[in-house]
Short mmCIF file of N, CA and C in Angstrom, two decimals:
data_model
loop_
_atom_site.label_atom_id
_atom_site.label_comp_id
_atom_site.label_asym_id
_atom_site.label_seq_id
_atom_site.Cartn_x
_atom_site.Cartn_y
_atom_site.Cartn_z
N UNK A 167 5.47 175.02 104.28
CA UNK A 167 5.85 176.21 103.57
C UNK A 167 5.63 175.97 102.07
N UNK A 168 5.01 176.62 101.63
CA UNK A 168 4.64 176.45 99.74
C UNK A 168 4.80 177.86 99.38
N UNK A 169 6.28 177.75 98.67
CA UNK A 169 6.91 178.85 97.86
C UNK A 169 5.69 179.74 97.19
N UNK A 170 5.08 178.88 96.26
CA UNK A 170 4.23 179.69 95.51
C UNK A 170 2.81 180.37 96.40
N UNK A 171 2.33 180.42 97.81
CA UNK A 171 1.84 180.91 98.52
C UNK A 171 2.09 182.11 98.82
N UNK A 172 3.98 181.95 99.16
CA UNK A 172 4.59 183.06 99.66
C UNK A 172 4.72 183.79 98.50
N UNK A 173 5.15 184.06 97.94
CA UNK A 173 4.91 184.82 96.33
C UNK A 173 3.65 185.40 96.49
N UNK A 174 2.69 184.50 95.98
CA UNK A 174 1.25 185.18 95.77
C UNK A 174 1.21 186.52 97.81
N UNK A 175 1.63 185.69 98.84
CA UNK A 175 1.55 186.57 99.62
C UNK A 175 2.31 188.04 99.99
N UNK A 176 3.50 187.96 98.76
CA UNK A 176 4.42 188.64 98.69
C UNK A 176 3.58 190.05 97.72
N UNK A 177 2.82 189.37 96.33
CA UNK A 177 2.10 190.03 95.78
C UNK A 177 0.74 191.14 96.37
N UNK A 178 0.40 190.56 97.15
CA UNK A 178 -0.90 191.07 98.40
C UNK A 178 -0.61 191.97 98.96
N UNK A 179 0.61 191.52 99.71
CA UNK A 179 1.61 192.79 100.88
C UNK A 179 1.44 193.93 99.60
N UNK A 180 1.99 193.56 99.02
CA UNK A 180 2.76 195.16 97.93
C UNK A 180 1.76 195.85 97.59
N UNK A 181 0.17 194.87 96.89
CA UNK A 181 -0.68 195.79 96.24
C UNK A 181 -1.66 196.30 97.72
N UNK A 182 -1.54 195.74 98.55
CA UNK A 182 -1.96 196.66 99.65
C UNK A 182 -1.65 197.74 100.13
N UNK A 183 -0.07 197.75 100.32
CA UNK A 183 0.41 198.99 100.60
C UNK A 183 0.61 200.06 99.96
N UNK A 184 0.71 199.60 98.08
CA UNK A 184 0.53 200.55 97.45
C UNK A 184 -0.69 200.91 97.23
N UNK A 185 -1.92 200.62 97.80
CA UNK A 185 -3.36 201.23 98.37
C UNK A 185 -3.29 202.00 99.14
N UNK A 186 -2.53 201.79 100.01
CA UNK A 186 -3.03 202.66 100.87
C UNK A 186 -1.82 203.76 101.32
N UNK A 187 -0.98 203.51 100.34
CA UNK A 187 -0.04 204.94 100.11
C UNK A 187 0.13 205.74 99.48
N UNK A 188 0.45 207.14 100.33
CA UNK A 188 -0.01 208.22 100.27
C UNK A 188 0.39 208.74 97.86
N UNK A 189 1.22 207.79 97.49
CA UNK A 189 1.86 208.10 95.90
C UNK A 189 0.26 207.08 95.37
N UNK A 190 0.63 207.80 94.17
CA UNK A 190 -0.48 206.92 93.09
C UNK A 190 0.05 205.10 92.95
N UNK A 191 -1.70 204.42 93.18
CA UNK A 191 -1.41 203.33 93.41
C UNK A 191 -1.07 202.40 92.02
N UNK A 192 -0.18 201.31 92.32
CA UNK A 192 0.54 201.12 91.18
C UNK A 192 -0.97 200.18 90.16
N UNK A 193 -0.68 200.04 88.93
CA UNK A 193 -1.88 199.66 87.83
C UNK A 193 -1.88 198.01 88.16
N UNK A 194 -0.76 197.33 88.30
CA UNK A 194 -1.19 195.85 88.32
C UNK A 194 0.47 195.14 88.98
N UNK A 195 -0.10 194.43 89.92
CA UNK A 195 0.71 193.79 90.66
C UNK A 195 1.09 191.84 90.29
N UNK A 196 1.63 191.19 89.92
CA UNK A 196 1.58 189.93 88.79
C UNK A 196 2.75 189.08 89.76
N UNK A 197 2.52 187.66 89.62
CA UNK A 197 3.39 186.90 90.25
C UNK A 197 4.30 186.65 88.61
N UNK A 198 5.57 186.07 88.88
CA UNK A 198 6.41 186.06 87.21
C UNK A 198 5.34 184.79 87.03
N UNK A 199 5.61 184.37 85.46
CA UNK A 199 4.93 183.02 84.91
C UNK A 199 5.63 183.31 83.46
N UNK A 200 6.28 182.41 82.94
CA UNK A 200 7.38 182.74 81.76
C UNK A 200 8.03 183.44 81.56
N UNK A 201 8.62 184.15 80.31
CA UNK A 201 9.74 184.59 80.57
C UNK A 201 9.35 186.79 80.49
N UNK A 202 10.11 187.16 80.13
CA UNK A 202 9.83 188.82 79.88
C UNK A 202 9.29 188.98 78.89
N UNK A 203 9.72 188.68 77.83
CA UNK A 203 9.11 188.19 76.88
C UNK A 203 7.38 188.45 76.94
N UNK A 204 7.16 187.04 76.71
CA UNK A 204 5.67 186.60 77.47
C UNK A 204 5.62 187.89 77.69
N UNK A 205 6.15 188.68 78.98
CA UNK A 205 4.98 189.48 79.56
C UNK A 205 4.71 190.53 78.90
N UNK A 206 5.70 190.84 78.30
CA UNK A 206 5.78 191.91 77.32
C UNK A 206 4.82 192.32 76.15
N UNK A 207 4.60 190.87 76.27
CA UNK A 207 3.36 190.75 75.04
C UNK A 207 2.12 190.74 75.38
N UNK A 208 2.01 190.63 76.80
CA UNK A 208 0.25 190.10 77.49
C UNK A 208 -0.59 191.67 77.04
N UNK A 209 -1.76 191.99 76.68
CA UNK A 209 -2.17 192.82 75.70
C UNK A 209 -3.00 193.52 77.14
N UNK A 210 -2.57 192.87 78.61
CA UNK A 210 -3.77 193.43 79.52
C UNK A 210 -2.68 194.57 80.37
N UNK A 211 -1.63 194.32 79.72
CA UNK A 211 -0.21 195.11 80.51
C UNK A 211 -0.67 196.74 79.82
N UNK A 212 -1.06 197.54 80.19
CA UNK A 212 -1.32 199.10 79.51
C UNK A 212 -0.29 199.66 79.97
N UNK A 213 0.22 200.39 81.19
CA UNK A 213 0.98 201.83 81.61
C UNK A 213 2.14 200.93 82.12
N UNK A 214 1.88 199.98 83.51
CA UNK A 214 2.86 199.66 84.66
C UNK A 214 2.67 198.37 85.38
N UNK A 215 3.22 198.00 85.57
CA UNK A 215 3.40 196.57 85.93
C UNK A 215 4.54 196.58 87.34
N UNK A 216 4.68 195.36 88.16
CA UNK A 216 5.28 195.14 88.89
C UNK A 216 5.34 193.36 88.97
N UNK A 217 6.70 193.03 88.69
CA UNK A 217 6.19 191.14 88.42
C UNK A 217 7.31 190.59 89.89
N UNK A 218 6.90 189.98 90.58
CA UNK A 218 7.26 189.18 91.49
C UNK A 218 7.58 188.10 91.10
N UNK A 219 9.12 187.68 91.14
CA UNK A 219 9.54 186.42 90.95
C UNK A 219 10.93 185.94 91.87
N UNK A 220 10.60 184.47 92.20
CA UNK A 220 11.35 183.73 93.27
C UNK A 220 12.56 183.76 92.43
N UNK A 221 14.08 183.99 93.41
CA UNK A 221 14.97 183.13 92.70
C UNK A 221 15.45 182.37 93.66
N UNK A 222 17.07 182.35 93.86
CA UNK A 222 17.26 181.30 94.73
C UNK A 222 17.20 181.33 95.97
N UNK A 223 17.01 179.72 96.50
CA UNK A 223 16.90 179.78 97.80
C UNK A 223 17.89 179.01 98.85
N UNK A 224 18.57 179.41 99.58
CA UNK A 224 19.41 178.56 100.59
C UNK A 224 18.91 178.42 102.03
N UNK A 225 19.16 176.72 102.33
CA UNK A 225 18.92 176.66 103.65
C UNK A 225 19.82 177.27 104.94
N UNK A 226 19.32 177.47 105.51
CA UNK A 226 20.26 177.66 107.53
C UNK A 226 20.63 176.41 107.51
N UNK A 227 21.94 176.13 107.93
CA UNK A 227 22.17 174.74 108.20
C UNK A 227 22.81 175.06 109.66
N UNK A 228 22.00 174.41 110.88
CA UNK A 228 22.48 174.86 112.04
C UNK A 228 22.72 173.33 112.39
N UNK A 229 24.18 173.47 113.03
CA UNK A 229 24.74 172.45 114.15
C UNK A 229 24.15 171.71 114.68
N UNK A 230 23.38 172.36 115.40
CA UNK A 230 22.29 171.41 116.46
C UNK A 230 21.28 171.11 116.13
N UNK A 231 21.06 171.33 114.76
CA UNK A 231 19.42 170.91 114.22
C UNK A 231 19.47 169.60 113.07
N UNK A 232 18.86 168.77 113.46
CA UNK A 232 18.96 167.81 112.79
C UNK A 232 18.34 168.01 111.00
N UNK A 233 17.47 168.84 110.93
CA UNK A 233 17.36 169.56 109.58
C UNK A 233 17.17 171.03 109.05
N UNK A 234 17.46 171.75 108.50
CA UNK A 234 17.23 173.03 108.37
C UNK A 234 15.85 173.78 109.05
N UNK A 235 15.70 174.52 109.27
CA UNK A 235 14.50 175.53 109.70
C UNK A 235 13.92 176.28 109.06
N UNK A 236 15.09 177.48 108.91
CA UNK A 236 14.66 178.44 107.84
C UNK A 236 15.44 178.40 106.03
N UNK A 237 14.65 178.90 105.56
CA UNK A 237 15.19 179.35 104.12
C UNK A 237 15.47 180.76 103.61
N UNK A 238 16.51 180.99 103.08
CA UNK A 238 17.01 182.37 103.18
C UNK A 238 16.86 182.45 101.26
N UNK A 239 15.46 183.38 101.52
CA UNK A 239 14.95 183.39 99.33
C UNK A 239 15.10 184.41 99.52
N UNK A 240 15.83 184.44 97.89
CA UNK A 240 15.84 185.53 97.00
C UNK A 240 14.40 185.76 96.48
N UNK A 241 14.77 186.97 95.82
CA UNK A 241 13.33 187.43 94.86
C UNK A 241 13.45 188.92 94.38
N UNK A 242 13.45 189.11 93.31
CA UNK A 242 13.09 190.13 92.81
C UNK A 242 11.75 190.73 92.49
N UNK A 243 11.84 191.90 91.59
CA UNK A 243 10.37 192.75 91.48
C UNK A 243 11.07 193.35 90.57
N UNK A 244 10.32 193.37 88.93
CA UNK A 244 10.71 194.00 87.76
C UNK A 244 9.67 194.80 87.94
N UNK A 245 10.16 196.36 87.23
CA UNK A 245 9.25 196.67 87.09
C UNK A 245 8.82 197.58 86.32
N UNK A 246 8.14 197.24 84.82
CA UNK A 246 8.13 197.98 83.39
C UNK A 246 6.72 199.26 83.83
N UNK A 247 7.06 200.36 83.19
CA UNK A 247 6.58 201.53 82.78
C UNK A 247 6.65 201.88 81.46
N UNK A 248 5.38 202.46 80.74
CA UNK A 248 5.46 202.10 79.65
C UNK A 248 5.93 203.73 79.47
N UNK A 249 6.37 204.08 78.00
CA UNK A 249 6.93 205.83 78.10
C UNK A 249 6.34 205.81 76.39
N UNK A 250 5.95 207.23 76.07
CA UNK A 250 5.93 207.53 75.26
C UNK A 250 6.98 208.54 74.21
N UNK A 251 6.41 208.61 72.99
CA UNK A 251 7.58 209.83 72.26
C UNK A 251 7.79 210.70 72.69
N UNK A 252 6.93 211.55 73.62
CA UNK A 252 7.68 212.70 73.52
C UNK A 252 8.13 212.81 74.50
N UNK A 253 9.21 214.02 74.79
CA UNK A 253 10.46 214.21 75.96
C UNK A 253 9.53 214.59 77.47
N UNK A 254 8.29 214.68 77.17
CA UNK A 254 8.31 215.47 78.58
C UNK A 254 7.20 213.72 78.76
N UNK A 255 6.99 213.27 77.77
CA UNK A 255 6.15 211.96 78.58
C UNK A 255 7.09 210.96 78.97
N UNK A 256 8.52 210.92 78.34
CA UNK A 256 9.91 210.34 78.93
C UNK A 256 10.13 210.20 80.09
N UNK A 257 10.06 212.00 80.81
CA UNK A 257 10.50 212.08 81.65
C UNK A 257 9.31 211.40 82.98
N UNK A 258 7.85 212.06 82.57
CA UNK A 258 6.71 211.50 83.43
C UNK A 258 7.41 209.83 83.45
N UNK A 259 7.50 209.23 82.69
CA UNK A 259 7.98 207.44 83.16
C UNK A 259 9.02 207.69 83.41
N UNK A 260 10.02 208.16 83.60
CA UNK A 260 11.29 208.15 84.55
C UNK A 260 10.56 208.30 85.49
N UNK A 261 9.86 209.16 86.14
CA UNK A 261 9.54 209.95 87.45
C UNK A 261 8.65 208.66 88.14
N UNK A 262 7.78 207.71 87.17
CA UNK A 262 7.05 207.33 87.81
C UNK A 262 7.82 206.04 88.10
N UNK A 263 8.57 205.52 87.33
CA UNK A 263 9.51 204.10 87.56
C UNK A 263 10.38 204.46 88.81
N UNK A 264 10.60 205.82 89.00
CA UNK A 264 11.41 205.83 90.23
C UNK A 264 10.66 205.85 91.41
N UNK A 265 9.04 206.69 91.34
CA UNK A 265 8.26 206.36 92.72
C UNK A 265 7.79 205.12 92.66
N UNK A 266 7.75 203.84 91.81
CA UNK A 266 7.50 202.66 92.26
C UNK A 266 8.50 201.94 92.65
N UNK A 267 9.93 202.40 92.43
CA UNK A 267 11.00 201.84 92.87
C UNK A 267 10.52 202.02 94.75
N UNK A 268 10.61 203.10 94.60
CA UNK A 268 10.78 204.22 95.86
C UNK A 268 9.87 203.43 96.73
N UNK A 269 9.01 203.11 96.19
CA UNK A 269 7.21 202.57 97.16
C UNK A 269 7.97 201.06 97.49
N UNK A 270 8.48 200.52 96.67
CA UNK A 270 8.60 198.77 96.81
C UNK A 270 9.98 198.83 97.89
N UNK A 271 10.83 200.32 98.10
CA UNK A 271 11.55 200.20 98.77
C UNK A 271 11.24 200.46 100.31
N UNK A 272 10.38 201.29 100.78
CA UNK A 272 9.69 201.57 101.60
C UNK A 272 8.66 200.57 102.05
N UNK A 273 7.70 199.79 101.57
CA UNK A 273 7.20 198.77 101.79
C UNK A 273 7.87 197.84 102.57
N UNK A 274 9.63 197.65 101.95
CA UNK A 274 10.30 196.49 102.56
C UNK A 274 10.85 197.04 104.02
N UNK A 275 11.30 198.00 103.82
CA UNK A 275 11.13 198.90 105.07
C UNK A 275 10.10 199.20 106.33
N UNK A 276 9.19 198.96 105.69
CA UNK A 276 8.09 199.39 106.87
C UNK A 276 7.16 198.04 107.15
N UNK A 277 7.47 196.89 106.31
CA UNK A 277 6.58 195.88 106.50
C UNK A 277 7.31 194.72 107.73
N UNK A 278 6.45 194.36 108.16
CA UNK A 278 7.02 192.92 109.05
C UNK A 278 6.80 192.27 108.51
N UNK A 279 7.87 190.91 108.34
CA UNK A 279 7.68 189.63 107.65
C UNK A 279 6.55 188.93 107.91
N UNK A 280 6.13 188.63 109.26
CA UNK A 280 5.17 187.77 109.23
C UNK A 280 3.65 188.54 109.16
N UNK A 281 3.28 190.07 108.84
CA UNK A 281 1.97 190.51 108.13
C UNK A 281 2.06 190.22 106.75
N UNK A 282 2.73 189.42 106.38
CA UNK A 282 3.01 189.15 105.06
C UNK A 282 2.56 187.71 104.88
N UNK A 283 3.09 186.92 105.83
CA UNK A 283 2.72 185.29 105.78
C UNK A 283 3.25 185.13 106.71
N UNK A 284 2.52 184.05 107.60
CA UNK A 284 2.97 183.62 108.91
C UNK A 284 4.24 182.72 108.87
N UNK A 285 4.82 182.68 107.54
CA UNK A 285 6.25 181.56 107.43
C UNK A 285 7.12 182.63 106.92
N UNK A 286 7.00 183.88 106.87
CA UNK A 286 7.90 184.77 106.18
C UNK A 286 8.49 185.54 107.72
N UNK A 287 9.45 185.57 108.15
CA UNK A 287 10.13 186.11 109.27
C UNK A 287 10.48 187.75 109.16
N UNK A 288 11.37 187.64 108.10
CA UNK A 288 12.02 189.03 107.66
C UNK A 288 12.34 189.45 106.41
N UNK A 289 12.10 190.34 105.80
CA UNK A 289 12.05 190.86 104.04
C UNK A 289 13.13 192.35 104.25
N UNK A 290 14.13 192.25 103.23
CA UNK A 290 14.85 193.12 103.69
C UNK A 290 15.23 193.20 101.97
N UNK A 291 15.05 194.60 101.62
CA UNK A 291 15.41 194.80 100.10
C UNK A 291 17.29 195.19 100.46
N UNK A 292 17.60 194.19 99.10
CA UNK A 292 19.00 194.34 99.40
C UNK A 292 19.94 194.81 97.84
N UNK A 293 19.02 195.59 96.90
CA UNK A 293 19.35 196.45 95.79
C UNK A 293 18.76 196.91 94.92
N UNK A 294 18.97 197.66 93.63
CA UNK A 294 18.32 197.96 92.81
C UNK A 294 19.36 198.30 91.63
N UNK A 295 18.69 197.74 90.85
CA UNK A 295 19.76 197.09 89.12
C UNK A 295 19.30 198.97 88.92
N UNK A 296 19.99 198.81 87.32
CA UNK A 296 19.94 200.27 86.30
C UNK A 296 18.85 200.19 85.89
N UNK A 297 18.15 201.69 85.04
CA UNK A 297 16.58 201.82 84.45
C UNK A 297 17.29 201.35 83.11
N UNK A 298 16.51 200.27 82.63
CA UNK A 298 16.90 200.03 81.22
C UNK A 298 15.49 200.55 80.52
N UNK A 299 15.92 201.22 79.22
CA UNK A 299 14.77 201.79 78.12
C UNK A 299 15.14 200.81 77.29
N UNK A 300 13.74 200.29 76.47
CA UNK A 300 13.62 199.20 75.42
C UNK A 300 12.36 199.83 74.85
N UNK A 301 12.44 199.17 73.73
CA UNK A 301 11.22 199.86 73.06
C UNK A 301 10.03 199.94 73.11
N UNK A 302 9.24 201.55 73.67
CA UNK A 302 8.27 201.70 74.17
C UNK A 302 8.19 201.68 76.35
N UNK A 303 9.24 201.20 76.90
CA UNK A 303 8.99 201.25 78.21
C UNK A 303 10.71 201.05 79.10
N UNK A 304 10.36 201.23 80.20
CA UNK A 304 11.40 201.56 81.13
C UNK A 304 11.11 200.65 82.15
N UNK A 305 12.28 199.63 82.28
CA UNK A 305 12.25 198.46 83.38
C UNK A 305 13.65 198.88 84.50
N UNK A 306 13.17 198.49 85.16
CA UNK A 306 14.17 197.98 86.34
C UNK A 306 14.03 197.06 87.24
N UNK A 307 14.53 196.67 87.95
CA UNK A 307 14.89 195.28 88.81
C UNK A 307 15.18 195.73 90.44
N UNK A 308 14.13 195.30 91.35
CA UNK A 308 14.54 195.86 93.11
C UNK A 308 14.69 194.23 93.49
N UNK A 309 15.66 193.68 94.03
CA UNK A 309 15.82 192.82 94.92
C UNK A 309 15.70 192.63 96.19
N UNK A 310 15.59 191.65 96.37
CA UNK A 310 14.99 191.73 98.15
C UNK A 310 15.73 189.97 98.77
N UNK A 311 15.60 190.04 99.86
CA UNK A 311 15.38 189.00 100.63
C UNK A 311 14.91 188.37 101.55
N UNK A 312 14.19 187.83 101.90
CA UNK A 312 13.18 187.08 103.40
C UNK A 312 13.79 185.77 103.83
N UNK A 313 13.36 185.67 105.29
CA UNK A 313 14.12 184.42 105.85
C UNK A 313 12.72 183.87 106.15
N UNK A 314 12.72 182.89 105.24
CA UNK A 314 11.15 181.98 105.67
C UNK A 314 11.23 180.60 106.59
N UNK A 315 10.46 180.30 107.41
CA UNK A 315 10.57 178.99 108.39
C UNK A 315 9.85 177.92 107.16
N UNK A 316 10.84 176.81 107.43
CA UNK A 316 10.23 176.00 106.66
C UNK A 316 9.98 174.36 107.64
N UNK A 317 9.99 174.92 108.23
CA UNK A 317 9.20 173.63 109.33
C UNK A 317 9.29 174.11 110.46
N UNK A 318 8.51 173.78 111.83
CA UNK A 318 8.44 174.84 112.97
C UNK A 318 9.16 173.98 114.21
#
């Protein structure tokens, strides 16, 4: 099992499905790599973004198994929209930060863990933080979780 596989395979699932669903497909799909910051500044980020990043992970610790099996990871999905001055282009990035919410929630919904990676079992989104406005764009945060096999 190599975390950073599952990520990058976590990234694939999403920009696939947001291909081939029926809402406008999202502009760029990114594994995290430093901090917000950083991304904030990358000059290739234009409208919308979606960043995939691992957080923690706990093992299954079963009775009868002499070492763990599966791993039960966290992970989120930020995801900045950029908005402009005026009120009605405000509202267009409200509208659209909420159908990429909406898409990454449905994805987790309709996807099987293992068309995702053959070590990913089950992906089950388990919230979604507040729209924060900062200057120039509109982020929010969807959490999720998957139970990955980590030895067979």
């Amino acid at each position: 099992m190599d975390r950073n596989a599952i990520l990058t395979a976590y990234t694939t699932s999403f920009s696939s499905y947001s291909d081939t669903d029926s809402r406008t497909t999202i502009e760029k799909v990114l594994k995290y790599s430093g901090t917000n910051f950083d991304i904030r500044k990358r000059g290739d980020i234009k409208k919308e973004v979606a960043i995939f990043r691992l957080l923690s992970g706990t093992s299954i610790d079963r009775v009868e198994d002499e070492k763990p099996i599966d791993l039960v990871q966290n992970f989120e999905v930020t995801v900045y929209v950029e908005q402009s001055d005026s009120h009605s282009g405000k509202d267009n990035a409200y509208n659209r930060l909420l159908e990429i919410t909406d898409q990454l929630i449905d994805w987790a919904d309709t996807t099987d863990g293992d068309s995702i990676n053959s070590d990913v079992e089950t992906l089950t989104m388990t919230g979604v933080n507040t729209i924060d406005e900062d200057d120039g764009y509109l982020s929010t945060n969807v959490n999720f979780e998957s139970i990955i096999k980590i030895r067979q």
